[in-house]
Short mmCIF file of N, CA, C and O in Angstrom, two decimals:
data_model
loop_
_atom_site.label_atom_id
_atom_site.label_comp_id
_atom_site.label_asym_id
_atom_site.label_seq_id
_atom_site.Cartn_x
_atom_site.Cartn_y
_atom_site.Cartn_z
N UNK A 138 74.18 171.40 -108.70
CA UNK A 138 73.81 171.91 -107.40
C UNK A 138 74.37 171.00 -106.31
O UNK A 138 74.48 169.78 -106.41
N UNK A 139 74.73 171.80 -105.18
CA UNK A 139 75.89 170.92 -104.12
C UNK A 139 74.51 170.10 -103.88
O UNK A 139 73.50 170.54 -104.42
N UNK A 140 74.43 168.87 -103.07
CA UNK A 140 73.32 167.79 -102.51
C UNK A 140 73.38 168.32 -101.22
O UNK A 140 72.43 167.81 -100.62
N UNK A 141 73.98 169.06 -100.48
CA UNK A 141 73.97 169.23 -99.16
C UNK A 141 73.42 170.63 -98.71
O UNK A 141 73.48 171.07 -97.56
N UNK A 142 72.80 171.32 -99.95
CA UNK A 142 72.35 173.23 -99.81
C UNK A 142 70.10 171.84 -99.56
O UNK A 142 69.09 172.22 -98.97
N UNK A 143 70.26 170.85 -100.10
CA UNK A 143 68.48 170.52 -99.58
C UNK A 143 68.43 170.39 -98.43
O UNK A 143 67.29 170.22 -98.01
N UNK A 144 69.36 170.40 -97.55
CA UNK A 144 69.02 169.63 -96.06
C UNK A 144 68.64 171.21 -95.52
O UNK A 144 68.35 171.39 -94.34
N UNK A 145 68.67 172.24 -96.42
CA UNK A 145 68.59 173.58 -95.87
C UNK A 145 66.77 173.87 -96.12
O UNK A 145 66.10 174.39 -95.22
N UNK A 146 66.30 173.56 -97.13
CA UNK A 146 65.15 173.66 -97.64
C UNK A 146 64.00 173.58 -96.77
O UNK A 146 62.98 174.23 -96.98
N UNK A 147 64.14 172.79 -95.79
CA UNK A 147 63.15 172.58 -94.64
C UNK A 147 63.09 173.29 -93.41
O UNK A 147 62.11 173.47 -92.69
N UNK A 148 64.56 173.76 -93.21
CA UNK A 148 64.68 174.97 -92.35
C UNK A 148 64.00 176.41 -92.83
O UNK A 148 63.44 177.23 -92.10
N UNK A 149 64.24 176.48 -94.47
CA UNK A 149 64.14 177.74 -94.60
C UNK A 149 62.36 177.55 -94.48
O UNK A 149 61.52 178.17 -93.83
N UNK A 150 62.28 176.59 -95.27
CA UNK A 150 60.63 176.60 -95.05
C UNK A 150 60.06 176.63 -93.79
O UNK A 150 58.83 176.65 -93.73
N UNK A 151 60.54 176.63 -93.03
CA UNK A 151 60.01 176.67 -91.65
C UNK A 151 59.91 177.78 -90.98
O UNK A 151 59.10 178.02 -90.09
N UNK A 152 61.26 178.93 -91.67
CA UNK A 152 61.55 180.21 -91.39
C UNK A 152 60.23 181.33 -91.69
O UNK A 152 59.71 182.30 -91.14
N UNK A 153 60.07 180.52 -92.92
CA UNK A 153 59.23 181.18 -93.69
C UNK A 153 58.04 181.31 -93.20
O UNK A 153 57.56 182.45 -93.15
N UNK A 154 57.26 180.11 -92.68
CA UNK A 154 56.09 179.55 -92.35
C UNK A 154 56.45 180.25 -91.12
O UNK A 154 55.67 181.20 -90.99
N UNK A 155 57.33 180.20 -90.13
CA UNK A 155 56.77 180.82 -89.38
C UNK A 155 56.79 182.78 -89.40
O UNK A 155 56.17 183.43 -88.56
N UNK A 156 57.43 183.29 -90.26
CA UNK A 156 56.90 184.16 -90.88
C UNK A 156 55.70 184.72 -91.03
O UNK A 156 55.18 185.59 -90.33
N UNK A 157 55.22 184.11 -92.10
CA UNK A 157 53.67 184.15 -92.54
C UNK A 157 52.95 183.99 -91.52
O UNK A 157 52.12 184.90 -91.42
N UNK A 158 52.91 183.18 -90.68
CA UNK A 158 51.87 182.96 -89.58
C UNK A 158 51.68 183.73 -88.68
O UNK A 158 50.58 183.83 -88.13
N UNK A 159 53.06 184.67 -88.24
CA UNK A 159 53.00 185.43 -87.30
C UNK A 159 52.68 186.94 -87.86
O UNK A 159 52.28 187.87 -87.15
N UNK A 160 52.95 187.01 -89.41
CA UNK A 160 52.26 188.19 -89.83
C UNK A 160 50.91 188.30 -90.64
O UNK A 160 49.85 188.69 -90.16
N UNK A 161 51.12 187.88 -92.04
CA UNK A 161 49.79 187.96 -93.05
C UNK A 161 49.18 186.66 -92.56
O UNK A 161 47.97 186.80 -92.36
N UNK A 162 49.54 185.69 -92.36
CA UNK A 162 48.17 184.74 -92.59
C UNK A 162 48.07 184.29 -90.44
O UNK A 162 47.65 183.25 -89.93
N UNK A 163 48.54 185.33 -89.87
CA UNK A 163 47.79 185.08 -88.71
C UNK A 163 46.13 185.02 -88.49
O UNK A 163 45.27 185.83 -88.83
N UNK A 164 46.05 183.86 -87.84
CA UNK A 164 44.20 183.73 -87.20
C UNK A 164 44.42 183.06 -85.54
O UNK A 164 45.17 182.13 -85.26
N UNK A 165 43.96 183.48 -85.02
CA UNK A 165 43.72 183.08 -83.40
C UNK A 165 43.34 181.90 -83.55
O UNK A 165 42.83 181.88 -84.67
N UNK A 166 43.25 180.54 -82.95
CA UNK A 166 42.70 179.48 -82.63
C UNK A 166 42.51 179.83 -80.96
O UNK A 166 43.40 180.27 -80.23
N UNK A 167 41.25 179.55 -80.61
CA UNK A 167 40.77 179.36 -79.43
C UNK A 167 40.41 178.24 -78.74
O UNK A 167 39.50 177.80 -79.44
N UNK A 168 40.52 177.61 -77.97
CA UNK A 168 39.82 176.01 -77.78
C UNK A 168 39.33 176.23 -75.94
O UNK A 168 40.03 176.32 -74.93
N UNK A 169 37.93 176.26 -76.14
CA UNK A 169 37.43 176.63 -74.64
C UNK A 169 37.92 175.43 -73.45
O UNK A 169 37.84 174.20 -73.48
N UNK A 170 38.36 176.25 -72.56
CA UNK A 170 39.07 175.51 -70.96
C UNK A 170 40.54 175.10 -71.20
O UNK A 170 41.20 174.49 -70.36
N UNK A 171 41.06 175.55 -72.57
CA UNK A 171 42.90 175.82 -72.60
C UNK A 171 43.14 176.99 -72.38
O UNK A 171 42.33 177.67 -73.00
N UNK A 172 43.84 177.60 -71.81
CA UNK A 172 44.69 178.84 -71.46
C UNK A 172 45.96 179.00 -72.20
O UNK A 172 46.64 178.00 -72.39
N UNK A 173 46.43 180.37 -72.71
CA UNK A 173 47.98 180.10 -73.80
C UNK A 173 48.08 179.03 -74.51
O UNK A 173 49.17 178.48 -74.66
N UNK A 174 47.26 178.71 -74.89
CA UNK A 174 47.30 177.31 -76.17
C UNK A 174 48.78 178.15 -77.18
O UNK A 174 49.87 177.65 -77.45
N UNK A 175 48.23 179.54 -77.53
CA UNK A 175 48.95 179.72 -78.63
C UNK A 175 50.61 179.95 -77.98
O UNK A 175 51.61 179.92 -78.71
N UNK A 176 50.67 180.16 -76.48
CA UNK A 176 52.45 179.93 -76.04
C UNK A 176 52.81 178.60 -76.38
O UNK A 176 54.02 178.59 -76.62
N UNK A 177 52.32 177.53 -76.49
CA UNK A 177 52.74 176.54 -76.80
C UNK A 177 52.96 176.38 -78.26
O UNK A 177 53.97 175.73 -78.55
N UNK A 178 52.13 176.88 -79.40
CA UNK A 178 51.91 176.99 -80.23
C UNK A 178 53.31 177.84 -80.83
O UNK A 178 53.71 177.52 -81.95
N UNK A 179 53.88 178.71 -80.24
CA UNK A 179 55.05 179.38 -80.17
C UNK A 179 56.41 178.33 -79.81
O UNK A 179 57.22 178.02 -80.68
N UNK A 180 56.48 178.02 -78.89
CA UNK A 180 57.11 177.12 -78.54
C UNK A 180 57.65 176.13 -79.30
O UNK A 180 58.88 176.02 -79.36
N UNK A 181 56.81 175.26 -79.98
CA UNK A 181 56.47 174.03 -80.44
C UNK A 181 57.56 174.55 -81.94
O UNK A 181 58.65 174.12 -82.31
N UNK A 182 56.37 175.98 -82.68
CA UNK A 182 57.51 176.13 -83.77
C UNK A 182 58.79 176.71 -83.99
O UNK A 182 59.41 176.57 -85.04
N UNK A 183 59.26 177.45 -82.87
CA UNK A 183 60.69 177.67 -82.71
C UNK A 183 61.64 176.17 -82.58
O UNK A 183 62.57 175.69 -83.22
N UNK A 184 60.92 175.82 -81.53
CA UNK A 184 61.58 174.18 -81.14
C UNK A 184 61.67 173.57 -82.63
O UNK A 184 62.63 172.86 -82.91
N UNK A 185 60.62 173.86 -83.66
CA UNK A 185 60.87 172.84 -84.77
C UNK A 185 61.70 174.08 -85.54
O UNK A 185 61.68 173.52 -86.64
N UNK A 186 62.24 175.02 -85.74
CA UNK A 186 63.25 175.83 -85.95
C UNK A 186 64.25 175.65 -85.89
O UNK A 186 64.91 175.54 -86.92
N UNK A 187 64.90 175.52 -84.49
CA UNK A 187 66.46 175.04 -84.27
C UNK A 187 66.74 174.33 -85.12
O UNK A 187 67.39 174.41 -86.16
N UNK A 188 66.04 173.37 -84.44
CA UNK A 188 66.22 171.62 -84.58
C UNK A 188 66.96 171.50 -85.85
O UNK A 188 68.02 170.89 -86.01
N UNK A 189 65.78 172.64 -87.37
CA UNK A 189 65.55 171.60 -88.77
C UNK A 189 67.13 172.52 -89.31
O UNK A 189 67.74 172.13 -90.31
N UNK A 190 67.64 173.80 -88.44
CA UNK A 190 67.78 174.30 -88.93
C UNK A 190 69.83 173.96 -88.15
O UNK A 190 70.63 174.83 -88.49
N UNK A 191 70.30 172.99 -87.37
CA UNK A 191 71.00 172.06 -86.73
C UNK A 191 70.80 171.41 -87.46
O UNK A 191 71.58 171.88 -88.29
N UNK A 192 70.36 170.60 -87.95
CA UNK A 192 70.08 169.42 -88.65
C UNK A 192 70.40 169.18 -90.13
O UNK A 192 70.72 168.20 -90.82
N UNK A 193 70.17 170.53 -90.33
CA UNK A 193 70.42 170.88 -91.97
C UNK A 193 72.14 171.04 -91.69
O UNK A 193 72.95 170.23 -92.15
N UNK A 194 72.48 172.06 -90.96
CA UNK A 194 74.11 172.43 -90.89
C UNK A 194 74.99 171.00 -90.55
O UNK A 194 76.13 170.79 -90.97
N UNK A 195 74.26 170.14 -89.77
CA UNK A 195 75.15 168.76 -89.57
C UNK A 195 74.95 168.29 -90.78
O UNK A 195 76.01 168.27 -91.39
N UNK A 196 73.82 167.79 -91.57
CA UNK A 196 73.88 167.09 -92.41
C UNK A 196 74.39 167.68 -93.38
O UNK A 196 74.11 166.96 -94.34
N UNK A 197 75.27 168.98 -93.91
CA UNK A 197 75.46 169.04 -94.88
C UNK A 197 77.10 169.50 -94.05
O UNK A 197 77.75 170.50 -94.34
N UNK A 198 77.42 168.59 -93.14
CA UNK A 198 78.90 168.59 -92.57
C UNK A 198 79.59 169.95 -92.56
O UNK A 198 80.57 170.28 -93.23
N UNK A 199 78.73 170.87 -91.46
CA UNK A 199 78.94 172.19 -91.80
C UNK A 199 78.67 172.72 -89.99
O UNK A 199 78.92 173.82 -89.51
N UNK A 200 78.21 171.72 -89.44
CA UNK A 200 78.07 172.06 -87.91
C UNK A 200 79.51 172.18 -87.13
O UNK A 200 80.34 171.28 -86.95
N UNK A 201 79.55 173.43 -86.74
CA UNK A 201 80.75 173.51 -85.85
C UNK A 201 79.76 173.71 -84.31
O UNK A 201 78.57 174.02 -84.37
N UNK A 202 80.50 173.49 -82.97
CA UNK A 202 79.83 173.97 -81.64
C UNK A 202 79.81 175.90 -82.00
O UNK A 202 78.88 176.61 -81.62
N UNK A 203 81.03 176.46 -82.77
CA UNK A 203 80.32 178.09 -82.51
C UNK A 203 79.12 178.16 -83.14
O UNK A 203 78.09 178.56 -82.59
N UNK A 204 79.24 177.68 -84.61
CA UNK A 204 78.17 177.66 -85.05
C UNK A 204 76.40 177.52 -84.63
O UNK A 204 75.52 178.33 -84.91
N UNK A 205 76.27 176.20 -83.87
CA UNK A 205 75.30 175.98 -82.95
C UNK A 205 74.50 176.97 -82.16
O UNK A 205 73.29 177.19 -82.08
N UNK A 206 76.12 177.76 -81.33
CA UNK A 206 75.64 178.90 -80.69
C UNK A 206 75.30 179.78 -81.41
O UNK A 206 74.44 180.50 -80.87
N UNK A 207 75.73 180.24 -82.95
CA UNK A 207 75.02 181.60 -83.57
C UNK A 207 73.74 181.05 -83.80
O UNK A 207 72.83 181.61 -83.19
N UNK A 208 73.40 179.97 -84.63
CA UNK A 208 71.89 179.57 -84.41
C UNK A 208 71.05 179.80 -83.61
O UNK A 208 70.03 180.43 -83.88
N UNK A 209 71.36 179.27 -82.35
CA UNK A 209 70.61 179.73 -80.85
C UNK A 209 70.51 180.91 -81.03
O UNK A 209 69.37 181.33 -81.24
N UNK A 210 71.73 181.95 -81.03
CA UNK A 210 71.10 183.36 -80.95
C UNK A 210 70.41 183.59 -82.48
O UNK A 210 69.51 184.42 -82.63
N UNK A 211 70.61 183.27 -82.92
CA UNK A 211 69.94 184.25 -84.15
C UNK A 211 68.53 183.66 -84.01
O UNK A 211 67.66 184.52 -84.10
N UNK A 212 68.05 182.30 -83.79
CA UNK A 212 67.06 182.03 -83.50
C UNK A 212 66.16 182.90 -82.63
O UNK A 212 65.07 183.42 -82.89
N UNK A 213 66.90 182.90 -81.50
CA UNK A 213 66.53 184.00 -80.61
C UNK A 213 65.67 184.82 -81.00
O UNK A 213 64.45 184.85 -80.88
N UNK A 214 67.02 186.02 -81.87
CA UNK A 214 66.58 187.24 -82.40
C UNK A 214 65.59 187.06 -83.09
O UNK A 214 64.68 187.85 -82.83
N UNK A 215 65.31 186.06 -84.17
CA UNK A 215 64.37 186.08 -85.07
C UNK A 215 63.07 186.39 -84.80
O UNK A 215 62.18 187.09 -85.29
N UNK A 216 63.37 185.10 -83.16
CA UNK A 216 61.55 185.15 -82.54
C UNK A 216 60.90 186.62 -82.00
O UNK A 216 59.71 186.93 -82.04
N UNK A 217 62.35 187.70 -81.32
CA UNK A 217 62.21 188.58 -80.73
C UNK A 217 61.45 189.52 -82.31
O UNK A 217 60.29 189.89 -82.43
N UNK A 218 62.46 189.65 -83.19
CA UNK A 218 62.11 190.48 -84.02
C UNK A 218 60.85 190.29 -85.11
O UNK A 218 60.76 190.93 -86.16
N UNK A 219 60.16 189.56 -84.77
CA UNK A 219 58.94 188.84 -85.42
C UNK A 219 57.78 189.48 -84.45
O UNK A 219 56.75 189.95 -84.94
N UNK A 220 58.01 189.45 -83.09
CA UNK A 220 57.54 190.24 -82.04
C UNK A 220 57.68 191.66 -82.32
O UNK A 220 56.89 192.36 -81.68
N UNK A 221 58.23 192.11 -82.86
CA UNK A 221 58.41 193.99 -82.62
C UNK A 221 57.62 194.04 -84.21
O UNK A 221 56.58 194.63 -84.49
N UNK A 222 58.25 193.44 -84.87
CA UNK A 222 57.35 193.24 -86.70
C UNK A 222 55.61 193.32 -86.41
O UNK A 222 54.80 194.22 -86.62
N UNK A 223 55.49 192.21 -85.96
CA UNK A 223 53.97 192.42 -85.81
C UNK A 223 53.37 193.70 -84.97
O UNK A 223 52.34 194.29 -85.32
N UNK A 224 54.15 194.04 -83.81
CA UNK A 224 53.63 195.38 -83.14
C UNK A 224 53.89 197.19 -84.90
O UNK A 224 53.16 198.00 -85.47
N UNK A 225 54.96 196.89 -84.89
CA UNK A 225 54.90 198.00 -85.80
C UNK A 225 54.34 197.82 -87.10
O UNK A 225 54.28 198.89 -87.69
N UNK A 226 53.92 196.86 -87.75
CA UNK A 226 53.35 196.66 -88.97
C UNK A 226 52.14 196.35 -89.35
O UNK A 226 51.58 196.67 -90.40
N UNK A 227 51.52 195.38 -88.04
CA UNK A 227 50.44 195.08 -88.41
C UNK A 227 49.61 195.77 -87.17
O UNK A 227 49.97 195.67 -85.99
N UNK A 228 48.11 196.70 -87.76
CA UNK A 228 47.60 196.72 -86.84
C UNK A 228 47.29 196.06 -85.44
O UNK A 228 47.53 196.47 -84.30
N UNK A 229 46.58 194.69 -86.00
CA UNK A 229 45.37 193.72 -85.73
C UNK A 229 46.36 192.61 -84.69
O UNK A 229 46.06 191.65 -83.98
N UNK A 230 47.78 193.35 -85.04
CA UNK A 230 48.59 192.18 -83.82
C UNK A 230 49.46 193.20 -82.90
O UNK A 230 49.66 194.40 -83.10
N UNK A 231 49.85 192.50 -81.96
CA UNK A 231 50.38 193.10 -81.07
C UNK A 231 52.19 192.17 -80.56
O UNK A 231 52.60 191.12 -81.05
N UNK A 232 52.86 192.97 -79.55
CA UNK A 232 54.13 192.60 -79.06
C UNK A 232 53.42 192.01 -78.08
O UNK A 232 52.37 192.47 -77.64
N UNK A 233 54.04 190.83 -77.65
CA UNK A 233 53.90 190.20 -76.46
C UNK A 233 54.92 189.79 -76.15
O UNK A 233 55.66 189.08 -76.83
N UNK A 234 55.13 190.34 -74.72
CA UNK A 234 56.31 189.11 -74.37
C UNK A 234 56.46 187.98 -73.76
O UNK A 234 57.47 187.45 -73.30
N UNK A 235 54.80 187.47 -73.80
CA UNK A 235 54.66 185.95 -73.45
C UNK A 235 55.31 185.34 -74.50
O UNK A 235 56.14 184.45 -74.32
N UNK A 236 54.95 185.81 -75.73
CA UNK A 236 55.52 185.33 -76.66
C UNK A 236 56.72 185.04 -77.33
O UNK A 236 57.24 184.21 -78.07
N UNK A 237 56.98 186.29 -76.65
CA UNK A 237 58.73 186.18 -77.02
C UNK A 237 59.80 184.90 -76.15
O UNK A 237 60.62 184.05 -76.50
N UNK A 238 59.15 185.41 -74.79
CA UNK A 238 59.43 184.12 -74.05
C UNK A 238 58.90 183.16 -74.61
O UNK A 238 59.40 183.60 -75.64
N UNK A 239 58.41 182.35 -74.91
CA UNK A 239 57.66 181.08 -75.58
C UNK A 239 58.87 180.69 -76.42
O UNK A 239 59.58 179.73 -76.11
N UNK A 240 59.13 181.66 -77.77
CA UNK A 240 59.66 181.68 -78.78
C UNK A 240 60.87 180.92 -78.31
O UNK A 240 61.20 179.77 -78.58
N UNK A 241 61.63 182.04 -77.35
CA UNK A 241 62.75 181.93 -76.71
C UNK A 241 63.33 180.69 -76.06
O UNK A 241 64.50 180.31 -75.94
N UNK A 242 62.16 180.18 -75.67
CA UNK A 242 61.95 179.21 -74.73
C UNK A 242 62.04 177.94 -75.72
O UNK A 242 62.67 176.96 -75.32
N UNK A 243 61.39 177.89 -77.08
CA UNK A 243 61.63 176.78 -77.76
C UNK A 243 62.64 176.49 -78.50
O UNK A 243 62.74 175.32 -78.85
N UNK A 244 63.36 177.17 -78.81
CA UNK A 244 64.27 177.78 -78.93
C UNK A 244 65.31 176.81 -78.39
O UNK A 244 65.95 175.94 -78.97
N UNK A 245 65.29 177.29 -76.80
CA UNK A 245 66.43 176.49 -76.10
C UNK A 245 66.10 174.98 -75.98
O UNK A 245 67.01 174.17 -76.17
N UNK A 246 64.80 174.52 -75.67
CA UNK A 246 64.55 173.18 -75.43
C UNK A 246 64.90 172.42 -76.69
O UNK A 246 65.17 171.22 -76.79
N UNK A 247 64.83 173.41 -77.72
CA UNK A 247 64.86 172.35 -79.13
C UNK A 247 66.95 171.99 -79.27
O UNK A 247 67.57 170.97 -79.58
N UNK A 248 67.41 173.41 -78.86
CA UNK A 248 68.69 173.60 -78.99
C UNK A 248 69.23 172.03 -78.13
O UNK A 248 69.85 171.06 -78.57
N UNK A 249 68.60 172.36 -76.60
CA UNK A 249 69.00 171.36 -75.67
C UNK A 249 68.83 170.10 -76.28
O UNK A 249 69.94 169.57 -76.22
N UNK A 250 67.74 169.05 -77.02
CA UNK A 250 67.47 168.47 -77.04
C UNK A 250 68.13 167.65 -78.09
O UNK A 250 68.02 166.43 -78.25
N UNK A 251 68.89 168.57 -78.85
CA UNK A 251 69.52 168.53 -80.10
C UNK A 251 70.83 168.04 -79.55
O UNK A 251 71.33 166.93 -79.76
N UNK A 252 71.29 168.98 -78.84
CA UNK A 252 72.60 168.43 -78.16
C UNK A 252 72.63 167.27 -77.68
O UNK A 252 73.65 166.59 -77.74
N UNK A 253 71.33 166.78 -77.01
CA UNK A 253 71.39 165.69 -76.63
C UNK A 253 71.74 164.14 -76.93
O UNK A 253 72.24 163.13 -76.43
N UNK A 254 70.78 164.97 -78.77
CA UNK A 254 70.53 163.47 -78.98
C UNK A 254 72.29 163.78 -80.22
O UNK A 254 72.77 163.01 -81.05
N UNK A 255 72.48 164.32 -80.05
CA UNK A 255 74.03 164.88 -81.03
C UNK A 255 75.01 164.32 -80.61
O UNK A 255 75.46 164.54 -79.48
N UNK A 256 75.55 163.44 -81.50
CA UNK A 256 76.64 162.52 -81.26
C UNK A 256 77.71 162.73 -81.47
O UNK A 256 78.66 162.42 -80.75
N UNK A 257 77.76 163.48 -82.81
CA UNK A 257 79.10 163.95 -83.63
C UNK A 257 79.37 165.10 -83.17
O UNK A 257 80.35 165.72 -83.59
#
């Protein structure tokens, strides 16, 4: 097995996880006198999305700049289409497009931040 398909393993797991969370094993967390806790909550795991999922493609010497950019978008899409998934599949959830923005939004900060600290 190539050594450079594990640096993928943590992305996908992350894909996954956020999967599951946004469909079958969704539960609300509430915390009284926060507002959109869960946009951040959105945020936070797209942002850890990019990142693992940049991180994996550099470390397995596979990052090109187009590349980067299909990430960003497909990232994108993912968060968008995770949004329309839960409206058509699951009752008990709904489309939001706070959420999508959120998604979207972590998305880029994680992208940005990546670039930042991206040397090679």
């Amino acid at each position: 097995m190539n050594k450079s398909i594990l640096w993928f393993l943590p992305a996908v797991l992350v894909a996954l996880g956020i999967f599951l969370l946004s469909t079958f094993l969704a539960f609300p967390i509430q915390v009284e006198g926060v507002g959109h806790l869960d946009k951040i909550e959105h945020s936070l795991a797209y942002f850890v999305l990019i990142v693992s999922f940049l991180l994996a493609y550099k470390k397995a010497g596979m990052l090109t700049r187009k590349k980067s950019y299909w990430l960003l978008l497909i990232a994108c899409f993912y968060g968008m289409l995770l949004e329309l998934v839960q409206y058509l599949f699951f009752s008990y959830r709904f489309f939001e497009w706070l959420d999508a923005g959120a998604n979207v939004a972590g998305v880029f900060i994680g992208f940005m931040i990546f670039k930042l600290f991206d040397r090679g």
